[in-house]
CSV table of C-alpha atoms in Angstrom, one decimal:
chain,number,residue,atom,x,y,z
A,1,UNK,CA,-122.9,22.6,92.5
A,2,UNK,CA,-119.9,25.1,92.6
A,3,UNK,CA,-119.6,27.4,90.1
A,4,UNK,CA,-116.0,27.1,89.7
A,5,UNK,CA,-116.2,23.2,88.7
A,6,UNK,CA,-119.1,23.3,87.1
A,7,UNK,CA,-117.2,25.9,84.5
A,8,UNK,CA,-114.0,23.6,84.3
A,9,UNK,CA,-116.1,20.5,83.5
A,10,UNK,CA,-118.1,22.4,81.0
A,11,UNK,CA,-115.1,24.1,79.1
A,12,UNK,CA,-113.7,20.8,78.7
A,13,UNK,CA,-116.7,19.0,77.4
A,14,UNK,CA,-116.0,18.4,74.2
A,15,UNK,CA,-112.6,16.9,75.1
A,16,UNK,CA,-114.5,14.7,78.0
A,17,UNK,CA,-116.8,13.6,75.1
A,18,UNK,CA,-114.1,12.4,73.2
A,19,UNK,CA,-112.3,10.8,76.1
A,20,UNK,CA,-115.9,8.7,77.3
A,21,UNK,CA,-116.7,7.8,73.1
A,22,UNK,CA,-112.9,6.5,73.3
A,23,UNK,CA,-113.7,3.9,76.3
A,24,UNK,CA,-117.6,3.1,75.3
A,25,UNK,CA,-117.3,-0.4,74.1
A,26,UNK,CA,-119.1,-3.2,74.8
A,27,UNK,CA,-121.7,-0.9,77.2
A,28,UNK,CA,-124.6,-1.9,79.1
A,29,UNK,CA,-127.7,-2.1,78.4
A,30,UNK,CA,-128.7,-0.1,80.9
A,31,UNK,CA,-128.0,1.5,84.0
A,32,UNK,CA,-128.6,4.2,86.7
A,33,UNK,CA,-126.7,5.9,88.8
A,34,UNK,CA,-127.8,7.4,92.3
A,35,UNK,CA,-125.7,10.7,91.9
A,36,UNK,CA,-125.1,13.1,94.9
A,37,UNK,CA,-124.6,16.9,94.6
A,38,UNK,CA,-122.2,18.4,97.7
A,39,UNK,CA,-122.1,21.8,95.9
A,40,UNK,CA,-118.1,21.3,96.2
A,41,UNK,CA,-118.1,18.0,94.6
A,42,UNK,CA,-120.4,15.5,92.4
A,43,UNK,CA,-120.3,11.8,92.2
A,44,UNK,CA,-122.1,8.7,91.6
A,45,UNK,CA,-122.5,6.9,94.7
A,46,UNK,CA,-124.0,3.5,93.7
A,47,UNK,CA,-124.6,2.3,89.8
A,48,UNK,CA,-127.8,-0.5,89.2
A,49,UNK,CA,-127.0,-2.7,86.4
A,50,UNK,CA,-130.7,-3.7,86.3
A,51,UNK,CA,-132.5,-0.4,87.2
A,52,UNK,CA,-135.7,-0.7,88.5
A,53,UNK,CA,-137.6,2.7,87.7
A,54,UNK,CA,-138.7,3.3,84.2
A,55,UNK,CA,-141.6,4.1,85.5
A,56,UNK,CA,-140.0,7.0,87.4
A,57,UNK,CA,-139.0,8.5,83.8
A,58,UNK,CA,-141.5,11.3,82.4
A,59,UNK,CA,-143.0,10.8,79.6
A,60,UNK,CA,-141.4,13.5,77.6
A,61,UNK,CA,-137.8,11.2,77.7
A,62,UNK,CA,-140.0,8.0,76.0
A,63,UNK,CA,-138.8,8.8,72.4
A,64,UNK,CA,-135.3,9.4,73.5
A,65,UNK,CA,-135.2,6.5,75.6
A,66,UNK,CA,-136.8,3.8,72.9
A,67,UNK,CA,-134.2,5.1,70.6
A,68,UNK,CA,-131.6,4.3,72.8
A,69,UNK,CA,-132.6,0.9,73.9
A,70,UNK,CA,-133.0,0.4,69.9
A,71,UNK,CA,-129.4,1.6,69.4
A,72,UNK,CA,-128.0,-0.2,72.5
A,73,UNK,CA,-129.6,-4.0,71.5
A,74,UNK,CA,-128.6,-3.4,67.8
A,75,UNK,CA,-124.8,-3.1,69.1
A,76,UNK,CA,-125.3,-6.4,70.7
A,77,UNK,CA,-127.2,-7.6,67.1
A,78,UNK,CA,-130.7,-7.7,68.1
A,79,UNK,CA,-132.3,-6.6,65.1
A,80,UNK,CA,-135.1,-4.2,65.4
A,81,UNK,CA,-138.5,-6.2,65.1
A,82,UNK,CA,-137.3,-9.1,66.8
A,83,UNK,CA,-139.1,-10.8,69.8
A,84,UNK,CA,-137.6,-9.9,73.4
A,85,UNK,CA,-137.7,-11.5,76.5
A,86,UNK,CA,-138.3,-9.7,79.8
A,87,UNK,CA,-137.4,-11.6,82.9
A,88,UNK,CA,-138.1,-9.6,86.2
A,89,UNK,CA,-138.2,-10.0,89.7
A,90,UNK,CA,-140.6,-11.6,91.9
A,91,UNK,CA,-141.6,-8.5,93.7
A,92,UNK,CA,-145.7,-9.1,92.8
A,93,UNK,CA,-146.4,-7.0,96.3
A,94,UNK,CA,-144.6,-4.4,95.2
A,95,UNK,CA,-147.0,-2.3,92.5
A,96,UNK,CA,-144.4,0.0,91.7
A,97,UNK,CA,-142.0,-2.4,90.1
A,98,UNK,CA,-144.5,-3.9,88.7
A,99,UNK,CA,-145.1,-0.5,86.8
A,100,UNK,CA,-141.8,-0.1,86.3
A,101,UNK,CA,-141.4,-3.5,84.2
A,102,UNK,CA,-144.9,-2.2,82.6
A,103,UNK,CA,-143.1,1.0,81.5
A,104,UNK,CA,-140.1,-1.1,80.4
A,105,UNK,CA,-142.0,-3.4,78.4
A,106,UNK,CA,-143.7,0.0,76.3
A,107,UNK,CA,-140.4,1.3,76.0
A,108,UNK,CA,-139.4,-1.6,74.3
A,109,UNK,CA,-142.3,-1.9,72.1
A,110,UNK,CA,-141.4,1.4,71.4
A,111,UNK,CA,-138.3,0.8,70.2
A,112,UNK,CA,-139.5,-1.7,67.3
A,113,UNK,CA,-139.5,-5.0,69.4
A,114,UNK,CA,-142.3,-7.5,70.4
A,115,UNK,CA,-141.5,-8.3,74.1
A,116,UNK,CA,-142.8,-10.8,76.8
A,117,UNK,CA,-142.1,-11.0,80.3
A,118,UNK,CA,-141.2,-13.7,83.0
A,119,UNK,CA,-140.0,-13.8,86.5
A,120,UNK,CA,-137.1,-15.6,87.1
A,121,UNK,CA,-138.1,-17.4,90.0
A,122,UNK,CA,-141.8,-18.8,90.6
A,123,UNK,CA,-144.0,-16.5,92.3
A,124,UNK,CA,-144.8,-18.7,95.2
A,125,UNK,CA,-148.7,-19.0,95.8
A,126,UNK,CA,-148.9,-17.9,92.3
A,127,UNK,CA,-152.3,-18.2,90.6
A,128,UNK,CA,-150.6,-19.4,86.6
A,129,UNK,CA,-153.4,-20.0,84.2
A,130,UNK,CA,-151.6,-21.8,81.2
A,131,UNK,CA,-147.9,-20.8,82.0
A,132,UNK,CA,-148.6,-17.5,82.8
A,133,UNK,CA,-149.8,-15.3,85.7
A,134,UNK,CA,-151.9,-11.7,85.4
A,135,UNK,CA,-150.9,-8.7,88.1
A,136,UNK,CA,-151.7,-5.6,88.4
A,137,UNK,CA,-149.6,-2.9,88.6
A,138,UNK,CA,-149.6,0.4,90.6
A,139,UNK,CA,-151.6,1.9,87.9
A,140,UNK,CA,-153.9,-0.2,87.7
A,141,UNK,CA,-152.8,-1.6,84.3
A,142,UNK,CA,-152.7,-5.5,83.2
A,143,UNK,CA,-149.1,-7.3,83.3
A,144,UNK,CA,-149.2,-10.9,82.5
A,145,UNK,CA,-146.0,-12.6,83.1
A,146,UNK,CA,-144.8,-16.2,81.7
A,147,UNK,CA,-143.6,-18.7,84.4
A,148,UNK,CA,-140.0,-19.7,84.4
A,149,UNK,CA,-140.6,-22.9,82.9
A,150,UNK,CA,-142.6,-21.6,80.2
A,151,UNK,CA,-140.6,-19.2,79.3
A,152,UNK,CA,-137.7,-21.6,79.1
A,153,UNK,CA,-140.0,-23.5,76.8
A,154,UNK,CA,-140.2,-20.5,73.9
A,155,UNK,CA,-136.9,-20.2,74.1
A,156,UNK,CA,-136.7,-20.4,70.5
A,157,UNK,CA,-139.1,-17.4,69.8
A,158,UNK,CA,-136.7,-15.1,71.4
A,159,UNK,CA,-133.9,-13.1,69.8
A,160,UNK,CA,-132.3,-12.2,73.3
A,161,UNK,CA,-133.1,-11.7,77.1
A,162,UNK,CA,-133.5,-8.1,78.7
A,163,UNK,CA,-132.4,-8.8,82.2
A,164,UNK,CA,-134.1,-7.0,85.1
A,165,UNK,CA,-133.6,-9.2,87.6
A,166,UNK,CA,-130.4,-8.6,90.0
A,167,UNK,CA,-130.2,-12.4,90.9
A,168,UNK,CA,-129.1,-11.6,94.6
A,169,UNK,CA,-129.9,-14.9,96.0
A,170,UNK,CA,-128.6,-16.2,92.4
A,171,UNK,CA,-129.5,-17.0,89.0
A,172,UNK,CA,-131.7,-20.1,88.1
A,173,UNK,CA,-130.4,-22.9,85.9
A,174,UNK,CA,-133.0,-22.2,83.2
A,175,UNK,CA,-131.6,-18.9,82.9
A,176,UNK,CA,-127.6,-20.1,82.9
A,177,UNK,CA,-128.7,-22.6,80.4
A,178,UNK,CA,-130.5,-20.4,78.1
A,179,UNK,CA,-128.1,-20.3,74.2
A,180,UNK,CA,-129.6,-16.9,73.7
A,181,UNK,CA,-127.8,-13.6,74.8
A,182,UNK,CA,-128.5,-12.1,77.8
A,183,UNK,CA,-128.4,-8.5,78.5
A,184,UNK,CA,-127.1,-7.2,80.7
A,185,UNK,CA,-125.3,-10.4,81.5
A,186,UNK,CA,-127.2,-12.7,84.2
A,187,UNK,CA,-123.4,-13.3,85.7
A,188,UNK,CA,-122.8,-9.8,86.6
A,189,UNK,CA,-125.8,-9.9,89.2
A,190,UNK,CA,-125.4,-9.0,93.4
A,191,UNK,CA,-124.6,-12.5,94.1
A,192,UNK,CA,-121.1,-11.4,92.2
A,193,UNK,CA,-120.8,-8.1,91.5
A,194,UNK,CA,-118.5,-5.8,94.1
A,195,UNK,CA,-119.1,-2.1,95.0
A,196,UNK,CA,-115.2,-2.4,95.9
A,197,UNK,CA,-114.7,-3.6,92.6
A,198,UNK,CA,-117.4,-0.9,90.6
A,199,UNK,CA,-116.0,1.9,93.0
A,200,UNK,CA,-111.7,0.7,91.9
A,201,UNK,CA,-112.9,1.0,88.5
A,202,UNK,CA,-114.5,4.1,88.9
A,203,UNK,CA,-111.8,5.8,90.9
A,204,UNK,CA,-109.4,4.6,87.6
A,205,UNK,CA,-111.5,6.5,85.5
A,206,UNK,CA,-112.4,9.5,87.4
A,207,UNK,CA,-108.3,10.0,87.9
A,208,UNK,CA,-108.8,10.6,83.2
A,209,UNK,CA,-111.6,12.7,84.6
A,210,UNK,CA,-109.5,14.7,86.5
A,211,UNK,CA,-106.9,15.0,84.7
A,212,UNK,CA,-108.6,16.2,81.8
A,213,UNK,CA,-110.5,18.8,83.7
A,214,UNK,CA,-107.7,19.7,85.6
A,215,UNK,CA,-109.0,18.5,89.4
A,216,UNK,CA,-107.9,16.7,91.8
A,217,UNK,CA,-110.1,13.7,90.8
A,218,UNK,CA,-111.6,13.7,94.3
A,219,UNK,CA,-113.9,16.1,93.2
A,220,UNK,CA,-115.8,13.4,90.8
A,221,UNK,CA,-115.1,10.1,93.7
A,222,UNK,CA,-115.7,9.2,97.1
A,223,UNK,CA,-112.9,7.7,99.3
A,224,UNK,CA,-113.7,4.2,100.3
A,225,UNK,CA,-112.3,1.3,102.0
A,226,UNK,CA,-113.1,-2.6,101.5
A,227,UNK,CA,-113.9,-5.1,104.4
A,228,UNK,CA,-114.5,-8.6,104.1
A,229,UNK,CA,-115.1,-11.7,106.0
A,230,UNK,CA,-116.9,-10.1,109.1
A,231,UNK,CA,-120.1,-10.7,111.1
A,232,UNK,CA,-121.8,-7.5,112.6
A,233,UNK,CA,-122.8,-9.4,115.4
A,234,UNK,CA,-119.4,-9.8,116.6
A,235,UNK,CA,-117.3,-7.5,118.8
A,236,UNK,CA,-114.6,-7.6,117.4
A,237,UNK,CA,-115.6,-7.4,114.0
A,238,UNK,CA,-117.0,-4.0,114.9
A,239,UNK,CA,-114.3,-3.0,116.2
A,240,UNK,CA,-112.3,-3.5,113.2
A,241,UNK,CA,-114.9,-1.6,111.3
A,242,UNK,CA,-115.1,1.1,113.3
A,243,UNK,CA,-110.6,1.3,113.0
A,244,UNK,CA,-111.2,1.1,109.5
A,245,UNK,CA,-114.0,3.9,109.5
A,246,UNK,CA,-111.4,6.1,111.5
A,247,UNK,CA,-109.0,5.9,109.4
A,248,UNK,CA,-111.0,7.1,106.1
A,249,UNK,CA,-112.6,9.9,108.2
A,250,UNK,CA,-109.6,11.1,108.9
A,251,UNK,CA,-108.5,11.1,105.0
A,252,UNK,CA,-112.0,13.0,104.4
A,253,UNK,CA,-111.0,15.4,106.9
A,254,UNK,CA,-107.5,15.5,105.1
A,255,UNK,CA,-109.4,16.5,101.9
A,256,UNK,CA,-111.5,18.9,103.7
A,257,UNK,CA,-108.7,20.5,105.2
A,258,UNK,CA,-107.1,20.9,101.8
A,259,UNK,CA,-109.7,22.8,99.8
A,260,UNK,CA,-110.8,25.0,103.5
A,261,UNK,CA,-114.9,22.9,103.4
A,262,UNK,CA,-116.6,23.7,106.5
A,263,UNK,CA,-118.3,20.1,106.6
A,264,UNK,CA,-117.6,17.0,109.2
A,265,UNK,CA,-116.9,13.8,107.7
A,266,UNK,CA,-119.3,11.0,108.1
A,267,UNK,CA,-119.4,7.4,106.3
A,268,UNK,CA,-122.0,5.4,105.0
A,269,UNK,CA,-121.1,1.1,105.7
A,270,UNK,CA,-123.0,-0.2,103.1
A,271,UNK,CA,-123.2,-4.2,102.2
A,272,UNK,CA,-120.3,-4.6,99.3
A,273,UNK,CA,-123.2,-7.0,97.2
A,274,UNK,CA,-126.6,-5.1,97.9
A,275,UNK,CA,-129.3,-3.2,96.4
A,276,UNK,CA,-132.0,-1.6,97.3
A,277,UNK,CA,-131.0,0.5,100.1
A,278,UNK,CA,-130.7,-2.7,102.6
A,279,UNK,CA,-128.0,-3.1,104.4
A,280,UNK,CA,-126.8,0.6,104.9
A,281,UNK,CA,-126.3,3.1,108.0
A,282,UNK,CA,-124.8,6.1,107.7
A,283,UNK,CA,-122.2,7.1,110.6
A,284,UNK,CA,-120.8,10.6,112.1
A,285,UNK,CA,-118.7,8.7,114.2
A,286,UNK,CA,-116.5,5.7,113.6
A,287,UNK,CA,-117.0,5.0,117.5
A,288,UNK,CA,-121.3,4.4,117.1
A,289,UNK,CA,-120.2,1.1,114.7
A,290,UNK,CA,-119.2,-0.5,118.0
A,291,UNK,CA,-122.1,0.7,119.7
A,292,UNK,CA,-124.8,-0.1,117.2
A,293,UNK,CA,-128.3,-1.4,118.9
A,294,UNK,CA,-129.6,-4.9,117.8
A,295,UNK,CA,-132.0,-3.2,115.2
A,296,UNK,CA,-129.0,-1.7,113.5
A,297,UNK,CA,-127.4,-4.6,113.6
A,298,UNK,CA,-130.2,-6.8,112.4
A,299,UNK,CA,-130.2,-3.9,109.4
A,300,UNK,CA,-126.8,-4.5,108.6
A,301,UNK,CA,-126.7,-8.5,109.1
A,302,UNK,CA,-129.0,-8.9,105.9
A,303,UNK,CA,-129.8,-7.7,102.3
A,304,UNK,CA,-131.9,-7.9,100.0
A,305,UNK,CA,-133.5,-11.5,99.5
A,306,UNK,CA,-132.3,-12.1,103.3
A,307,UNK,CA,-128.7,-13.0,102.0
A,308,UNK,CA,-126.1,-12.5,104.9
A,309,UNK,CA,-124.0,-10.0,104.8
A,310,UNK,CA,-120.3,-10.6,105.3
A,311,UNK,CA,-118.5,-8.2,102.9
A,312,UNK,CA,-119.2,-4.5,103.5
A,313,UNK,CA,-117.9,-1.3,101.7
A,314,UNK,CA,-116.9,2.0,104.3
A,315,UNK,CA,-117.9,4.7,101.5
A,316,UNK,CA,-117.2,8.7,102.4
A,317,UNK,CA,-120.6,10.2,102.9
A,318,UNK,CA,-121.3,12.7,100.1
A,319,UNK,CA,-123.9,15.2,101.4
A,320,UNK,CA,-126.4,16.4,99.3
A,321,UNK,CA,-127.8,20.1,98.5
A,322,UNK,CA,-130.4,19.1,96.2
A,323,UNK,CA,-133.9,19.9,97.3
A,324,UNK,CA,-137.6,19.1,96.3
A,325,UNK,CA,-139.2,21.5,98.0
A,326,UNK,CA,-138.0,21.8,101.8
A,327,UNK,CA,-137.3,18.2,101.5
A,328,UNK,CA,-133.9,16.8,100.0
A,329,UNK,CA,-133.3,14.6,97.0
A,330,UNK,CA,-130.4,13.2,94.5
A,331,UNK,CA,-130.7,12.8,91.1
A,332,UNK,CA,-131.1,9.1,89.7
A,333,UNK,CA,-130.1,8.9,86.6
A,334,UNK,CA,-131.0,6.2,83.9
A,335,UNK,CA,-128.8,5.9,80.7
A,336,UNK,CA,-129.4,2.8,77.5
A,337,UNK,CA,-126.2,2.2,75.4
A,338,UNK,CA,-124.3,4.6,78.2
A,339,UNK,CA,-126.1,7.5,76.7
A,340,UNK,CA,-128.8,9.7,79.1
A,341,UNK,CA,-132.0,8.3,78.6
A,342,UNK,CA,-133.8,11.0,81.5
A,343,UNK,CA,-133.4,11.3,85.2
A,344,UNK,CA,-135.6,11.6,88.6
A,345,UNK,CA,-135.5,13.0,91.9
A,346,UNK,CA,-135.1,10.1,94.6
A,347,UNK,CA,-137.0,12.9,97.5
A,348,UNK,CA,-137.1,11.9,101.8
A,349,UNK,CA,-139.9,13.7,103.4
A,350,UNK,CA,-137.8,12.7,106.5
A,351,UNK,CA,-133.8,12.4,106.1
A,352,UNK,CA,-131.4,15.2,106.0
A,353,UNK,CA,-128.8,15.9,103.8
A,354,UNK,CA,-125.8,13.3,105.3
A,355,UNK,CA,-128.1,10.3,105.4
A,356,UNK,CA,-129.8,8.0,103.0
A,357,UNK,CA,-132.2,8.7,100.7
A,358,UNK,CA,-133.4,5.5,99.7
A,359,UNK,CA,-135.2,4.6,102.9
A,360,UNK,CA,-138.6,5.4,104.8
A,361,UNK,CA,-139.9,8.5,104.3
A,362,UNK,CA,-138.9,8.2,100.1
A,363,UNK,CA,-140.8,9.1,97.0
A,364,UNK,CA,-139.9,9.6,93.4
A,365,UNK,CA,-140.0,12.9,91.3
A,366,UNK,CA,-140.3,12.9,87.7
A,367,UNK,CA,-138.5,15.8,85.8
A,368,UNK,CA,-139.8,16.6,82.4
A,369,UNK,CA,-137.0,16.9,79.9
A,370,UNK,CA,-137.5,20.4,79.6
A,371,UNK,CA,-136.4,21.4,83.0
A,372,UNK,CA,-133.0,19.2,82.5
A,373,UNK,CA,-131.6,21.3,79.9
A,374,UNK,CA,-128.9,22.9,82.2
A,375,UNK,CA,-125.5,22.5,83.1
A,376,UNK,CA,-126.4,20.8,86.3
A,377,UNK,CA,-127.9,18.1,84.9
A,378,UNK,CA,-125.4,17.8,81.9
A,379,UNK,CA,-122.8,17.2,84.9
A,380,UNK,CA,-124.8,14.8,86.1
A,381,UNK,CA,-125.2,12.7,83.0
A,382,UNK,CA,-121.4,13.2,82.7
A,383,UNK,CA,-121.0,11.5,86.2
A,384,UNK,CA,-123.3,8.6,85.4
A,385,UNK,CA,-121.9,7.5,82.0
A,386,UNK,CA,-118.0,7.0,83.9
A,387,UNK,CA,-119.9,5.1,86.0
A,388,UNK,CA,-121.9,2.8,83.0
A,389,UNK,CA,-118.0,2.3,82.0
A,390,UNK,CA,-117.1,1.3,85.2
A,391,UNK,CA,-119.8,-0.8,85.2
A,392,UNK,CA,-118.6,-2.5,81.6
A,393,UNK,CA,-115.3,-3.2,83.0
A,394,UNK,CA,-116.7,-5.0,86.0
A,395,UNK,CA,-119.0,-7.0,83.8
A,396,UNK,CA,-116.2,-7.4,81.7
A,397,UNK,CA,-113.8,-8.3,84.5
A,398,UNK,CA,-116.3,-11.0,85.7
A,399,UNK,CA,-116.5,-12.5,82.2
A,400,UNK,CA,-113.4,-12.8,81.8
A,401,UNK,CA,-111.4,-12.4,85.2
A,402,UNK,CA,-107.9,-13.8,83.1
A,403,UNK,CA,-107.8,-10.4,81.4
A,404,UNK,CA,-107.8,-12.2,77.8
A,405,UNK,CA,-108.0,-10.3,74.7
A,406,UNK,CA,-111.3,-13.0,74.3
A,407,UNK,CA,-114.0,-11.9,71.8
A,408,UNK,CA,-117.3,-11.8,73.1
A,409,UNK,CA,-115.6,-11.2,76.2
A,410,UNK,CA,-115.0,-7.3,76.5
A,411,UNK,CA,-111.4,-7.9,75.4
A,412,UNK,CA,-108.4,-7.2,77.6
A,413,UNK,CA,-109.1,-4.7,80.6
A,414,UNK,CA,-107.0,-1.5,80.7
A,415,UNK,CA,-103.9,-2.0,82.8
């Protein structure tokens, strides 16, 4: 990134320290951030409350990591030595979550905690053997996962729930019914969480940033814009997409303009409740929204779990110049009890640097700790724990949408 920035951020470190410590209350559990690196700004782009790629993490970061999951449960009051447990995603095609709920389930036996692990949802043709089915992950290694109802059953034997399951078709009644804590909370999954919202709380913060570092807190934010209630099929939904998408290019521009960058403005529409990369086209043009072909629009009309898609987020494209190789990547970084817990490169053997990573053409780099111990990376982290606060104050803004000074409810949100 520039050197310029990079310097200001750094010389005021120990007051940005203070300033996050300040705000860190009742945190995730965990998180990642998909952070992209212009070169004349950084920001986090999208934040995961239940990250899917432990598995991603080298193994030089497992000490750190366990500790921090130990650190991040007993601030919740699960006492070390207490039984855990895991409920994941139905993805039993998909070997490499399977390893990554593997790697998850070590880290917390790692940590000082027996765990188990369940699907949320029955795994439809599912072969269970008393309660529980055996997969096998990318690896090659053994994961045997409870069935919903049995795992309702032992309730009892559990001190807590580690959620890894981002409930985007929404959360079963065994799980709202459970009398045990759930972390992070099961309410704060896609089927209500808000990138408008995550992205409103993370421009309030990144203004403190700014301030503190003496920016303009563009430099740590992307410009955005909220749309709701629209179907991509229709003309004139398009259309007012496409107005919309003109009008925050032309406030990139603005920006650009400002601080002389010799870059073009692009946006990426994204689905305002998705994950995994679905539901997202990046644009150079606000005019080739209107003109979208029926694949596109297919793309856009669905997310993950084949939930339709009727609220979208306009987000200023943040190009990256990260490489792999000749190939270009972002950092994803993971953090437990909003401290860094490791990162990896997210790497596209096929996309440049204005479009999206996290499609075709994508594989995952792990980075040992001893090559993140530079400034770039520190930044990095930086970026992703205002982003785990953000996160905290839409979880907490969810909980409690009144704004109540509630306990067990995150308290009273800053004005």
């Amino acid at each position: 990134m520039n050197r310029l920035l990079q310097n200001k951020i750094l010389a005021a470190s120990n007051r940005i320290e203070d300033w996050l410590v300040s705000l860190e209350k009742d945190v995730p559990l965990f998180m990642s951030a998909d952070i992209r690196d212009a070169g004349f700004k950084i920001a986090s782009i999208d934040a995961n409350l239940y990250p899917a790629g432990f598995n991603n993490l080298h193994e030089s970061w497992y000490p750190v990591a366990a500790a921090e999951l130990k650190n991040a449960l007993n601030r919740y009051g699960v006492a070390v030595g207490s039984k855990l447990l895991l409920v994941c995603e139905e993805h039993t095609r998909n070997l490499f979550y399977l390893q990554n709920v593997y790697a998850l389930l070590n880290l917390l036996r790692l940590a000082g905690y027996d765990a188990d692990a369940a699907t949320q949802f029955v795994i439809e043709d599912g072969s269970y053997v008393s309660g529980a089915i055996t997969l096998t992950t990318a690896q090659g290694d053994k994961l045997q996962m409870l069935s919903p109802e049995t795992a309702a059953a032992k309730e009892s034997d559990y001190a807590a729930v580690v959620m890894n399951h981002d409930s985007s078709a929404g959360t079963a009644e065994w799980i709202k019914n459970l009398k045990i804590q759930v972390l992070p909370a099961w309410q704060a999954g896609w089927h209500t969480r808000s990138k408008a919202r995550h992205f409103q709380h993370y421009r309030n913060l990144t203004a403190d940033l700014g301030a503190i570092v003496g920016v303009d807190p563009w430099f740590f934010s992307p410009l955005d814009a909220h749309i709701t209630g629209v179907d991509i099929n229709d003309d004139a939904s398009r259309a007012q997409i496409a107005a919309q998408a003109e009008q925050l290019m032309q406030s990139i521009q603005a920006r650009y303009d400002e601080y002389q960058i010799k870059e073009k403005p692009f946006v990426f529409l994204k689905s305002d409740h998705g994950t995994y990369g679905m539901a997202m086209l990046s644009f150079d043009n606000a005019g080739e929204i209107q003109d979208i072909n029926r694949k596109e629009k297919n793309k856009l009309f669905k997310g993950k779990s084949s939930v339709v898609v009727k609220d979208y987020l306009l987000q200023e494209g943040v190009p990256t110049i990260v490489k792999t190789g000749e190939h270009f990547a972002e950092n994803v970084v993971m953090l437990a009890n909003n401290r860094f817990i490791g990162r990896f490169g997210r790497v596209n053997e096929q996309k440049d640097a204005r479009t999206s990573l996290n499609s075709t053409g994508m594989y995952f780099k792990q980075i040992a700790m001893a090559e993140s111990q530079n400034a770039e990376t520190q930044v990095a982290a930086l970026m992703t724990r205002v982003a785990g606060i953000a996160l905290q104050r839409e979880i907490c803004e969810i909980l409690n949408p009144a704004g109540k000074d509630l306990p067990g409810l995150c308290g009273a949100l800053p004005a």
